[in-house]
Amino acid sequence: MHNSTSIKFFFIVASLLLSAFAQAENDVATPKPENLVVTPHIKDTQDDLVKTTEDATTSAKKIEKKDAQSSAEKDTKSVKETETDAKEDYPFSSQTVIDIARNLAKSPMVAPDVAPEMLTNLDAATYQKIDFQQNKAVWGNTPTPFSIQLFAPGYLYKDLVSIDVVENGRGFPLEVSASSFTTPTQEIDDMIAKAGKYAGLRLHYPLNSSDENDEFIVFQGASYFRAISKGQSYGLSSRGLAINVAQPMGEEFPRFKHFWIERPSVTQKAIVVHALLDSKSVTGAFRFGIYPGAPTRVDVQATLFPRVDIKHVGLAPLTSMFMYDGSLDISDRPDYHPELHDSDGLQIQTGNDEMLWRPLNNPKNLQISAFVDTSPKGFGLIQRHNKFSDYQDLDNDYQDRPSSWIKPLNDWGAGHIELVEIPSNSKDNDNIVAYWQPKDGLKKDTPYTYSYQLTWPNDTPTLAGKPHIVRSAKEVSPENNYREILIDYSNLAIKDINKITVDTSTSRGKIVKTRVVKNPHIHGVRAYVTFDPQEADVAELRVQLKENDQSIASTWLYRWLKQK
């Protein structure tokens, strides 16, 4: 195992043999409860969002004082002590969702309500004809720049979701009627009304111009949500939580079962959404402070209440698609795209400030990589190639798809960033997952609180104005069967190329030679690494570009796999 910095890097080539997974499970020691609780260290003020929540809490307290005590207790109980949906307005604050999640965790999960079979049997084309009535948009005709539109249940979205609005410290449910949506038939109208709930929500804001509200964030399906910044189109997705990804017992998909949306003021340029997460293994309370812009930003505060011990849990998960990039990972099927992906690399800023860049791969077999760290400073899936010529696709705008960057807002302690790469032959399937996994997982009956900032930039935000790895490629020498890898670094002002060295290592095989030359086309340099895999089936390569023995760009990591 090589280790040029304090971060340790290891890999697991995932096996499909369930016995191996089972044995690995048995070899893990029981985590200590005291290592599971992480307390957020949020600033006392977070722009106008914190003020909004404080105002809402204050309003709720004032209303409770005015009301009769019995009435206040009745309102509070309807949302705090049970999971029963409120039928009338009630006092609300962030603590409301935390209390519901805590109480839900005391009992086994109740299966979610589902849409009528007629709706879930709809095909994609019919479901896409169901539109939320524009005149029904929440706050759509009011001075606030934000509006909410809702999704009908049906097609793939069978689980019913409750959605409430919060105004002046009180919450009230958004009801569904036969006229809430325009649909192809009266029968569908009636079935939606019968379902009585929604399948998700989307928020609109004048993102790209002042005279038109653009959809910029969507919550729909399990705990998935997607967002875009100014000038972007939808690409990768985020999730509230990931459990047992690529594990033999099968993945568990927590779901947001209830949303609360705080009404922003007329001048406010941010909005708060709360979500109640429920799953067989855990419940959770999430607060999303959402700032549309360039880039769009979401501040996430989450409290989890595990029902059972959870070893394989992923915090702040990202899900994306990678088919090939035309250089390192080349398509074996005829396709007019030079590249095809929503993200092309995993970027990590470690706890000791080392920047890592790991190109993504579409492997022949399931691959799981773990990047061990303590108190990481950030990670994300990056879409670095942003020119039309990279994709040549007139319909899907891959060049405009966002990157996503996660910055912890409190100390996440020890653990690892896990990257899962799943074999795929379709661009319609998300086959890349990345998340943070705490070292000891989660422990039953021990609350776990954490927070992070999530942005959708066009590239790694912490590398703005700094050197970038912009391309990696490989070829096989016809003379000796060696592999030659080249790595292009942009934005590097090099006066004396002779002072630049290429520091390399490999877990298997050997490095034959290295060299570096100037690349004026990208205002940087190109490094060449000649690699002999020898008898290895798998090898982990690590490359650092240095000047005067100091790293001057991100560390390049790559898993070489023998082609069979």
Coordinates of C-alpha atoms in Angstrom, one line a residue:
M1 CA 0.0 0.0 0.0
H2 CA 1.5 3.3 -1.0
N3 CA 0.9 6.5 0.9
S4 CA 2.6 9.8 0.1
T5 CA 0.4 11.8 2.4
S6 CA -1.6 11.1 5.5
I7 CA -4.6 10.0 3.5
K8 CA -4.8 6.3 2.9
F9 CA -6.2 4.9 -0.3
F10 CA -7.4 1.4 -0.8
F11 CA -9.7 -0.4 -3.1
I12 CA -12.1 -3.3 -3.1
V13 CA -12.8 -5.2 -6.2
A14 CA -16.4 -6.2 -5.4
S15 CA -17.2 -9.8 -5.6
L16 CA -20.5 -11.3 -6.5
L17 CA -19.9 -14.2 -4.2
L18 CA -22.4 -13.6 -1.3
S19 CA -20.3 -15.8 1.0
A20 CA -17.4 -13.4 0.8
F21 CA -19.7 -10.4 1.7
A22 CA -21.2 -12.4 4.5
Q23 CA -17.8 -13.2 6.0
A24 CA -16.8 -9.6 5.7
E25 CA -19.9 -8.6 7.7
N26 CA -19.1 -11.1 10.4
D27 CA -15.5 -9.8 10.8
V28 CA -16.6 -6.2 11.6
A29 CA -16.5 -5.2 15.3
T30 CA -19.6 -3.5 16.9
P31 CA -19.2 0.3 16.6
K32 CA -18.9 2.3 19.8
P33 CA -22.0 4.5 20.4
E34 CA -19.9 7.4 21.6
N35 CA -18.3 7.7 18.2
L36 CA -21.5 8.1 16.3
V37 CA -22.8 11.5 17.4
V38 CA -21.6 14.5 15.4
T39 CA -22.8 17.9 16.5
P40 CA -23.0 20.6 13.9
H41 CA -21.1 23.8 14.3
I42 CA -23.2 26.2 12.3
K43 CA -22.6 29.9 12.4
D44 CA -25.1 31.8 14.6
T45 CA -26.4 33.4 11.5
Q46 CA -26.8 32.0 8.0
D47 CA -27.9 35.0 5.9
D48 CA -31.7 35.5 5.8
L49 CA -32.6 31.8 6.1
V50 CA -31.7 31.6 9.7
K51 CA -33.6 34.8 10.3
T52 CA -36.6 33.3 8.5
T53 CA -36.6 30.2 10.8
E54 CA -36.2 32.3 13.9
D55 CA -39.1 34.6 12.8
A56 CA -41.2 31.5 12.1
T57 CA -40.4 30.0 15.6
T58 CA -41.1 33.4 17.3
S59 CA -44.4 33.7 15.4
A60 CA -45.3 30.2 16.5
K61 CA -44.6 31.0 20.1
K62 CA -46.7 34.2 20.0
I63 CA -49.6 32.3 18.5
E64 CA -49.4 29.6 21.1
K65 CA -49.6 32.3 23.8
K66 CA -52.7 33.8 22.3
D67 CA -54.5 30.4 21.8
A68 CA -56.0 28.5 24.6
Q69 CA -53.6 26.0 26.1
S70 CA -55.7 23.0 25.2
S71 CA -55.9 24.1 21.5
A72 CA -52.2 24.6 21.3
E73 CA -51.6 21.1 22.8
K74 CA -54.0 19.6 20.3
D75 CA -52.3 21.3 17.3
T76 CA -48.8 20.4 18.5
K77 CA -49.7 16.7 19.1
S78 CA -51.1 16.3 15.6
V79 CA -47.7 16.8 14.1
K80 CA -45.1 16.2 16.8
E81 CA -46.2 13.0 18.5
T82 CA -47.7 11.0 15.6
E83 CA -47.2 10.6 11.9
T84 CA -50.8 11.4 11.2
D85 CA -51.2 14.2 8.7
A86 CA -52.7 17.4 10.1
K87 CA -56.0 18.5 8.7
E88 CA -55.9 22.1 10.0
D89 CA -53.1 24.6 10.6
Y90 CA -50.7 24.1 13.5
P91 CA -47.6 25.7 15.0
F92 CA -44.4 24.8 13.1
S93 CA -40.7 25.1 13.6
S94 CA -37.6 23.1 12.6
Q95 CA -38.0 21.2 15.9
T96 CA -41.4 20.0 14.7
V97 CA -39.8 17.7 12.0
I98 CA -37.1 16.5 14.4
D99 CA -39.8 15.5 17.0
I100 CA -41.8 13.6 14.4
A101 CA -38.7 11.7 13.2
R102 CA -37.6 10.9 16.8
N103 CA -41.1 9.5 17.6
L104 CA -41.4 7.6 14.3
A105 CA -38.1 5.8 15.1
K106 CA -39.6 4.2 18.2
S107 CA -41.8 2.0 16.1
P108 CA -41.3 -0.1 12.9
M109 CA -41.7 1.6 9.6
V110 CA -45.3 1.7 8.3
A111 CA -45.5 1.0 4.6
P112 CA -46.2 4.2 2.6
D113 CA -49.6 4.9 1.1
V114 CA -49.5 4.3 -2.6
A115 CA -51.3 5.7 -5.6
P116 CA -54.3 3.8 -7.2
E117 CA -53.2 1.1 -9.6
M118 CA -54.6 2.9 -12.5
L119 CA -52.1 5.7 -12.0
T120 CA -49.1 3.5 -11.4
N121 CA -50.0 1.6 -14.7
L122 CA -49.7 4.8 -16.7
D123 CA -46.9 4.8 -19.3
A124 CA -44.3 7.5 -19.5
A125 CA -45.9 9.3 -22.4
T126 CA -49.3 9.6 -20.6
Y127 CA -47.8 10.6 -17.3
Q128 CA -45.9 13.4 -18.9
K129 CA -49.1 14.9 -20.1
I130 CA -50.2 15.5 -16.5
D131 CA -49.4 19.1 -15.7
F132 CA -49.9 21.0 -12.5
Q133 CA -52.4 23.8 -13.1
Q134 CA -50.4 27.1 -13.4
N135 CA -53.1 29.0 -11.6
K136 CA -52.8 26.5 -8.7
A137 CA -49.1 27.2 -8.2
V138 CA -48.5 28.1 -4.6
W139 CA -47.6 31.8 -4.4
G140 CA -47.6 31.9 -8.2
N141 CA -49.6 35.2 -8.3
T142 CA -48.1 36.8 -5.3
P143 CA -45.1 39.2 -5.0
T144 CA -42.6 36.5 -3.7
P145 CA -40.2 35.5 -6.5
F146 CA -40.6 31.8 -5.6
S147 CA -43.4 29.5 -6.7
I148 CA -44.1 25.8 -6.0
Q149 CA -45.5 23.3 -8.5
L150 CA -46.4 19.8 -7.5
F151 CA -46.1 16.4 -9.1
A152 CA -49.1 14.0 -9.5
P153 CA -48.6 10.4 -8.4
G154 CA -48.4 7.8 -11.1
Y155 CA -46.1 5.9 -13.5
L156 CA -42.9 5.2 -11.5
Y157 CA -43.9 7.5 -8.6
K158 CA -46.3 5.4 -6.7
D159 CA -45.5 6.5 -3.1
L160 CA -47.7 9.3 -1.9
V161 CA -46.1 12.4 -0.3
S162 CA -47.6 14.9 2.0
I163 CA -46.8 18.6 1.3
D164 CA -47.5 21.4 3.7
V165 CA -46.8 25.2 3.5
V166 CA -45.6 27.3 6.4
E167 CA -46.6 30.9 6.8
N168 CA -46.2 33.1 9.9
G169 CA -45.0 30.1 12.0
R170 CA -48.0 27.9 11.2
G171 CA -48.2 25.0 8.8
F172 CA -51.1 23.8 6.8
P173 CA -51.5 21.0 4.2
L174 CA -51.9 21.5 0.5
E175 CA -55.0 19.6 -0.6
V176 CA -55.4 17.8 -3.9
S177 CA -58.6 18.0 -6.0
A178 CA -59.7 16.8 -9.4
S179 CA -58.8 20.3 -10.8
S180 CA -55.3 20.4 -9.4
F181 CA -53.8 19.0 -12.7
T182 CA -54.6 19.1 -16.4
T183 CA -54.8 15.4 -17.5
P184 CA -55.7 13.5 -20.6
T185 CA -58.9 12.1 -19.1
Q186 CA -61.5 12.7 -16.4
E187 CA -60.8 9.3 -15.0
I188 CA -57.2 10.3 -14.3
D189 CA -58.5 13.5 -12.6
D190 CA -60.7 11.5 -10.4
M191 CA -58.0 9.0 -9.5
I192 CA -55.6 11.8 -8.5
A193 CA -58.2 13.3 -6.3
K194 CA -58.8 9.9 -4.7
A195 CA -55.1 9.5 -4.0
G196 CA -55.3 12.8 -2.1
K197 CA -51.5 13.4 -2.0
Y198 CA -48.7 14.3 -4.3
A199 CA -45.5 12.6 -5.6
G200 CA -43.1 15.5 -5.2
L201 CA -42.5 19.1 -5.8
R202 CA -40.4 21.6 -7.8
L203 CA -39.5 25.2 -7.1
H204 CA -39.4 28.1 -9.6
Y205 CA -37.4 31.3 -9.5
P206 CA -36.2 33.9 -12.0
L207 CA -32.9 32.2 -12.4
N208 CA -31.8 33.1 -15.9
S209 CA -33.8 36.3 -16.5
S210 CA -35.9 38.7 -14.3
D211 CA -39.1 38.3 -16.3
E212 CA -39.5 34.5 -16.2
N213 CA -39.6 31.9 -13.4
D214 CA -37.4 28.9 -14.1
E215 CA -37.6 25.5 -12.5
F216 CA -34.4 25.0 -10.6
I217 CA -34.8 22.3 -8.0
V218 CA -36.9 19.1 -7.9
F219 CA -37.7 16.7 -5.1
Q220 CA -39.3 13.5 -6.5
G221 CA -38.8 9.8 -5.9
A222 CA -37.4 8.2 -2.7
S223 CA -35.0 10.9 -1.3
Y224 CA -33.8 12.0 -4.6
F225 CA -33.5 15.7 -5.6
R226 CA -31.9 17.6 -8.5
A227 CA -30.9 21.2 -9.0
I228 CA -29.3 23.5 -11.5
S229 CA -27.5 26.8 -11.5
K230 CA -27.9 29.7 -13.9
G231 CA -27.3 28.5 -17.5
Q232 CA -27.3 24.8 -16.7
S233 CA -29.5 21.8 -17.6
Y234 CA -30.3 18.9 -15.3
G235 CA -27.8 16.1 -14.9
L236 CA -26.6 14.3 -11.8
S237 CA -28.9 13.8 -8.7
S238 CA -28.5 14.2 -5.0
R239 CA -30.1 12.0 -2.3
G240 CA -31.0 12.5 1.3
L241 CA -29.4 9.2 2.4
A242 CA -28.0 6.0 0.9
I243 CA -28.1 2.6 2.7
N244 CA -26.5 -0.7 1.6
V245 CA -25.4 0.5 -1.8
A246 CA -24.0 -2.5 -3.8
Q247 CA -24.4 -4.8 -0.8
P248 CA -25.6 -8.4 -1.1
M249 CA -28.7 -7.9 1.0
G250 CA -29.9 -5.3 -1.5
E251 CA -30.0 -1.5 -1.4
E252 CA -32.5 0.2 0.9
F253 CA -34.0 3.4 -0.4
P254 CA -35.1 5.9 2.3
R255 CA -37.9 8.2 1.1
F256 CA -39.0 11.8 1.9
K257 CA -42.6 11.2 3.0
H258 CA -43.5 14.7 4.1
F259 CA -42.3 18.2 3.0
W260 CA -42.9 21.6 4.6
I261 CA -42.1 24.7 2.6
E262 CA -41.6 28.0 4.3
R263 CA -43.0 31.0 2.5
P264 CA -40.2 33.6 1.8
S265 CA -40.7 37.3 2.0
V266 CA -41.1 39.5 -1.1
T267 CA -37.5 40.5 -1.0
Q268 CA -36.0 37.2 0.1
K269 CA -33.8 35.4 -2.4
A270 CA -33.7 32.1 -0.6
I271 CA -36.3 29.5 0.5
V272 CA -36.4 26.8 3.2
V273 CA -37.8 23.3 2.7
H274 CA -38.0 20.7 5.5
A275 CA -38.4 17.0 4.8
L276 CA -39.2 14.0 6.9
L277 CA -37.2 10.9 5.9
D278 CA -38.5 7.4 6.6
S279 CA -37.1 4.0 6.0
K280 CA -37.0 0.5 7.4
S281 CA -33.7 1.2 9.2
V282 CA -33.8 4.9 10.0
T283 CA -35.9 8.1 10.2
G284 CA -34.6 11.6 9.7
A285 CA -35.3 15.3 9.8
F286 CA -33.8 17.5 7.0
R287 CA -33.7 21.2 6.6
F288 CA -32.7 22.6 3.2
G289 CA -31.8 26.2 3.0
I290 CA -32.0 26.9 -0.8
Y291 CA -30.3 29.7 -2.6
P292 CA -30.8 29.8 -6.4
G293 CA -28.1 31.5 -8.4
A294 CA -24.7 31.0 -10.0
P295 CA -24.1 28.6 -8.5
T296 CA -27.2 27.4 -6.8
R297 CA -26.5 26.5 -3.2
V298 CA -28.3 24.4 -0.6
D299 CA -27.3 24.3 3.1
V300 CA -28.4 20.9 4.5
Q301 CA -28.9 20.2 8.2
A302 CA -29.9 16.6 9.0
T303 CA -30.7 14.6 12.2
L304 CA -31.0 10.8 11.8
F305 CA -32.7 8.4 14.2
P306 CA -31.5 4.8 13.5
R307 CA -34.0 2.0 14.2
V308 CA -31.2 -0.5 13.9
D309 CA -27.4 -0.6 13.6
I310 CA -26.5 0.5 10.1
K311 CA -23.0 -0.3 8.9
H312 CA -23.2 0.6 5.2
V313 CA -24.6 4.2 5.3
G314 CA -23.8 7.0 2.8
L315 CA -24.2 10.6 3.8
A316 CA -24.6 13.4 1.2
P317 CA -24.9 10.8 -1.6
L318 CA -24.5 11.8 -5.3
T319 CA -25.7 9.7 -8.2
S320 CA -24.6 10.2 -11.8
M321 CA -24.1 8.6 -15.2
F322 CA -20.9 7.7 -16.9
M323 CA -20.7 5.7 -20.1
Y324 CA -17.3 6.6 -21.6
D325 CA -15.0 9.6 -22.1
G326 CA -13.3 8.6 -25.3
S327 CA -9.8 8.7 -23.8
L328 CA -9.4 6.5 -20.8
D329 CA -12.7 4.7 -21.0
I330 CA -13.6 4.0 -24.6
S331 CA -17.0 2.8 -25.9
D332 CA -17.0 -0.7 -27.4
R333 CA -20.3 0.1 -29.2
P334 CA -20.7 2.3 -32.2
D335 CA -21.9 5.7 -31.0
Y336 CA -21.7 9.2 -32.5
H337 CA -20.8 10.8 -29.1
P338 CA -17.1 11.4 -28.6
E339 CA -17.9 11.3 -24.9
L340 CA -21.1 10.4 -23.0
H341 CA -21.5 11.2 -19.3
D342 CA -23.1 13.5 -16.7
S343 CA -19.9 13.5 -14.6
D344 CA -16.4 12.5 -15.6
G345 CA -14.5 12.5 -12.3
L346 CA -14.5 12.3 -8.5
Q347 CA -12.8 15.3 -6.9
I348 CA -11.8 15.1 -3.2
Q349 CA -10.3 17.7 -0.9
T350 CA -8.9 15.7 2.0
G351 CA -8.7 16.7 5.6
N352 CA -5.1 17.7 5.1
D353 CA -5.9 19.8 2.0
E354 CA -4.6 17.4 -0.6
M355 CA -6.7 17.6 -3.8
L356 CA -7.4 14.2 -5.4
W357 CA -8.8 13.6 -8.9
R358 CA -10.1 10.2 -9.9
P359 CA -11.4 9.7 -13.4
L360 CA -14.7 7.7 -13.6
N361 CA -14.9 4.4 -15.3
N362 CA -17.7 2.2 -16.7
P363 CA -16.2 -1.2 -15.7
K364 CA -17.0 -4.7 -16.9
N365 CA -17.7 -5.7 -13.3
L366 CA -18.9 -3.8 -10.2
Q367 CA -16.2 -1.7 -8.7
I368 CA -16.1 -0.2 -5.2
S369 CA -13.3 2.2 -4.1
A370 CA -12.8 3.8 -0.7
F371 CA -10.8 6.9 0.0
V372 CA -10.0 6.9 3.8
D373 CA -9.9 10.2 5.4
T374 CA -10.6 12.2 8.6
S375 CA -12.6 15.5 8.6
P376 CA -12.8 15.8 4.8
K377 CA -13.0 19.4 3.5
G378 CA -15.0 18.5 0.4
F379 CA -15.9 16.1 -2.4
G380 CA -18.0 16.0 -5.5
L381 CA -18.7 14.5 -8.9
I382 CA -17.4 16.9 -11.6
Q383 CA -18.5 17.5 -15.2
R384 CA -15.3 19.1 -16.4
H385 CA -15.7 18.9 -20.1
N386 CA -18.2 21.7 -21.0
K387 CA -17.9 22.1 -24.8
F388 CA -20.5 21.0 -27.4
S389 CA -17.6 19.3 -29.3
D390 CA -17.0 17.0 -26.4
Y391 CA -20.4 15.3 -26.9
Q392 CA -21.9 16.4 -30.2
D393 CA -25.4 16.0 -28.8
L394 CA -28.1 18.4 -30.0
D395 CA -30.8 17.1 -27.7
N396 CA -29.4 16.6 -24.2
D397 CA -26.9 19.4 -23.6
Y398 CA -24.4 17.3 -21.8
Q399 CA -21.9 20.3 -21.9
D400 CA -24.4 22.3 -19.7
R401 CA -24.8 19.7 -17.0
P402 CA -23.7 20.7 -13.6
S403 CA -21.0 19.4 -11.3
S404 CA -21.9 19.0 -7.6
W405 CA -19.7 19.9 -4.7
I406 CA -20.2 18.9 -1.0
K407 CA -18.6 21.0 1.7
P408 CA -19.0 19.7 5.3
L409 CA -20.1 22.4 7.7
N410 CA -19.1 20.5 10.8
D411 CA -16.4 17.9 11.7
W412 CA -17.4 14.6 10.1
G413 CA -14.7 12.7 11.9
A414 CA -13.2 9.5 10.6
G415 CA -14.5 7.5 7.6
H416 CA -14.1 7.3 3.9
I417 CA -15.5 8.6 0.7
E418 CA -16.9 5.6 -1.2
L419 CA -17.2 5.5 -5.0
V420 CA -19.4 2.8 -6.6
E421 CA -19.0 2.2 -10.4
I422 CA -21.7 -0.1 -11.8
P423 CA -21.4 -1.7 -15.3
S424 CA -23.9 -0.1 -17.7
N425 CA -24.9 -0.2 -21.3
S426 CA -27.5 2.6 -21.3
K427 CA -27.1 6.3 -20.8
D428 CA -30.6 6.3 -19.2
N429 CA -29.2 4.4 -16.1
D430 CA -27.4 6.2 -13.3
N431 CA -24.4 3.9 -12.6
I432 CA -22.1 6.1 -10.5
V433 CA -22.6 6.7 -6.7
A434 CA -20.4 8.7 -4.3
Y435 CA -20.9 9.5 -0.6
W436 CA -19.3 9.8 2.8
Q437 CA -19.4 6.7 5.0
P438 CA -18.7 7.3 8.8
K439 CA -16.1 4.9 10.1
D440 CA -18.5 3.2 12.7
G441 CA -21.7 3.6 10.7
L442 CA -24.8 4.4 12.7
K443 CA -25.9 2.9 16.0
K444 CA -29.5 2.0 17.0
D445 CA -31.2 4.7 19.2
T446 CA -28.2 7.1 18.9
P447 CA -29.1 10.3 17.0
Y448 CA -26.7 11.4 14.4
T449 CA -26.6 15.1 13.4
Y450 CA -24.5 16.6 10.6
S451 CA -24.6 19.4 8.1
Y452 CA -23.1 20.3 4.8
Q453 CA -23.2 22.8 1.9
L454 CA -24.2 21.5 -1.5
T455 CA -23.5 23.6 -4.6
W456 CA -24.0 23.0 -8.4
P457 CA -21.0 24.7 -10.0
N458 CA -19.6 24.2 -13.5
D459 CA -16.4 22.8 -12.1
T460 CA -14.6 22.2 -8.7
P461 CA -15.2 25.5 -6.9
T462 CA -12.1 25.2 -4.7
L463 CA -9.9 25.0 -7.8
A464 CA -11.1 28.3 -9.3
G465 CA -8.0 30.0 -10.9
K466 CA -5.8 26.9 -10.0
P467 CA -4.4 24.1 -12.1
H468 CA -6.9 21.6 -13.4
I469 CA -6.5 18.0 -14.7
V470 CA -8.4 18.5 -17.9
R471 CA -7.8 15.2 -19.8
S472 CA -6.4 11.7 -19.3
A473 CA -5.8 9.2 -22.0
K474 CA -4.0 5.9 -22.6
E475 CA -2.5 3.8 -25.3
V476 CA -0.7 0.5 -25.6
S477 CA 2.8 0.4 -27.1
P478 CA 2.9 -2.1 -30.1
E479 CA 6.6 -2.8 -29.3
N480 CA 6.6 -4.0 -25.7
N481 CA 2.9 -4.0 -24.7
Y482 CA 3.5 -1.3 -22.1
R483 CA 0.7 1.1 -21.3
E484 CA 1.4 4.8 -21.7
I485 CA -0.8 7.2 -19.9
L486 CA -0.9 10.9 -20.5
I487 CA -2.4 13.6 -18.2
D488 CA -3.0 17.2 -19.2
Y489 CA -2.8 19.9 -16.6
S490 CA -4.1 23.4 -17.5
N491 CA -3.4 26.8 -16.0
L492 CA 0.2 26.1 -15.0
A493 CA 2.7 28.8 -15.6
I494 CA 6.0 26.9 -15.9
K495 CA 9.3 28.8 -16.4
D496 CA 11.7 25.9 -16.3
I497 CA 10.2 22.6 -17.4
N498 CA 13.4 20.8 -16.2
K499 CA 12.3 21.6 -12.6
I500 CA 9.1 19.7 -12.9
T501 CA 9.0 16.0 -11.8
V502 CA 6.4 13.3 -12.0
D503 CA 6.1 11.4 -8.8
T504 CA 4.3 8.1 -9.5
S505 CA 3.5 4.8 -7.7
T506 CA 1.5 1.7 -8.4
S507 CA 0.1 -1.1 -6.3
R508 CA 1.0 -3.8 -8.9
G509 CA 3.2 -3.9 -11.9
K510 CA 5.9 -1.2 -12.3
I511 CA 6.4 2.3 -13.5
V512 CA 8.9 2.1 -16.4
K513 CA 9.5 5.8 -17.0
T514 CA 7.9 9.3 -16.8
R515 CA 8.4 12.6 -18.7
V516 CA 6.7 16.0 -18.8
V517 CA 6.5 18.5 -21.6
K518 CA 4.9 21.9 -22.0
N519 CA 1.4 22.0 -23.5
P520 CA 0.8 25.6 -24.8
H521 CA -2.6 24.7 -26.1
I522 CA -4.0 24.6 -22.6
H523 CA -1.4 26.9 -20.9
G524 CA -0.1 24.0 -19.0
V525 CA 1.9 20.8 -19.3
R526 CA 1.4 17.1 -20.3
A527 CA 2.8 14.3 -18.2
Y528 CA 3.5 10.9 -19.7
V529 CA 3.7 7.7 -17.5
T530 CA 4.8 4.4 -19.0
F531 CA 3.4 1.5 -17.0
D532 CA 4.1 -2.2 -17.2
P533 CA 1.2 -4.1 -15.6
Q534 CA 3.2 -7.4 -15.7
E535 CA 0.8 -10.1 -14.5
A536 CA -1.6 -7.8 -12.6
D537 CA -5.3 -8.0 -13.2
V538 CA -5.8 -4.8 -11.2
A539 CA -3.5 -1.9 -10.3
E540 CA -3.9 1.4 -8.5
L541 CA -1.9 4.2 -10.1
R542 CA -1.0 7.4 -8.3
V543 CA 0.6 10.4 -10.0
Q544 CA 1.7 13.8 -8.5
L545 CA 3.2 16.7 -10.5
K546 CA 5.8 18.4 -8.4
E547 CA 8.1 21.4 -8.5
N548 CA 10.9 21.7 -5.9
D549 CA 9.4 18.6 -4.3
Q550 CA 6.0 20.4 -3.7
S551 CA 2.8 19.3 -5.3
I552 CA 1.5 21.8 -7.8
A553 CA -1.7 20.2 -9.0
S554 CA -4.3 17.6 -7.9
T555 CA -3.1 14.1 -7.3
W556 CA -4.3 11.8 -10.2
L557 CA -5.6 8.4 -9.2
Y558 CA -6.6 5.6 -11.5
R559 CA -7.7 2.0 -11.3
W560 CA -6.2 0.0 -14.2
L561 CA -8.2 -3.1 -15.0
K562 CA -7.0 -5.9 -17.2
Q563 CA -9.2 -6.1 -20.3
K564 CA -10.5 -9.7 -20.6

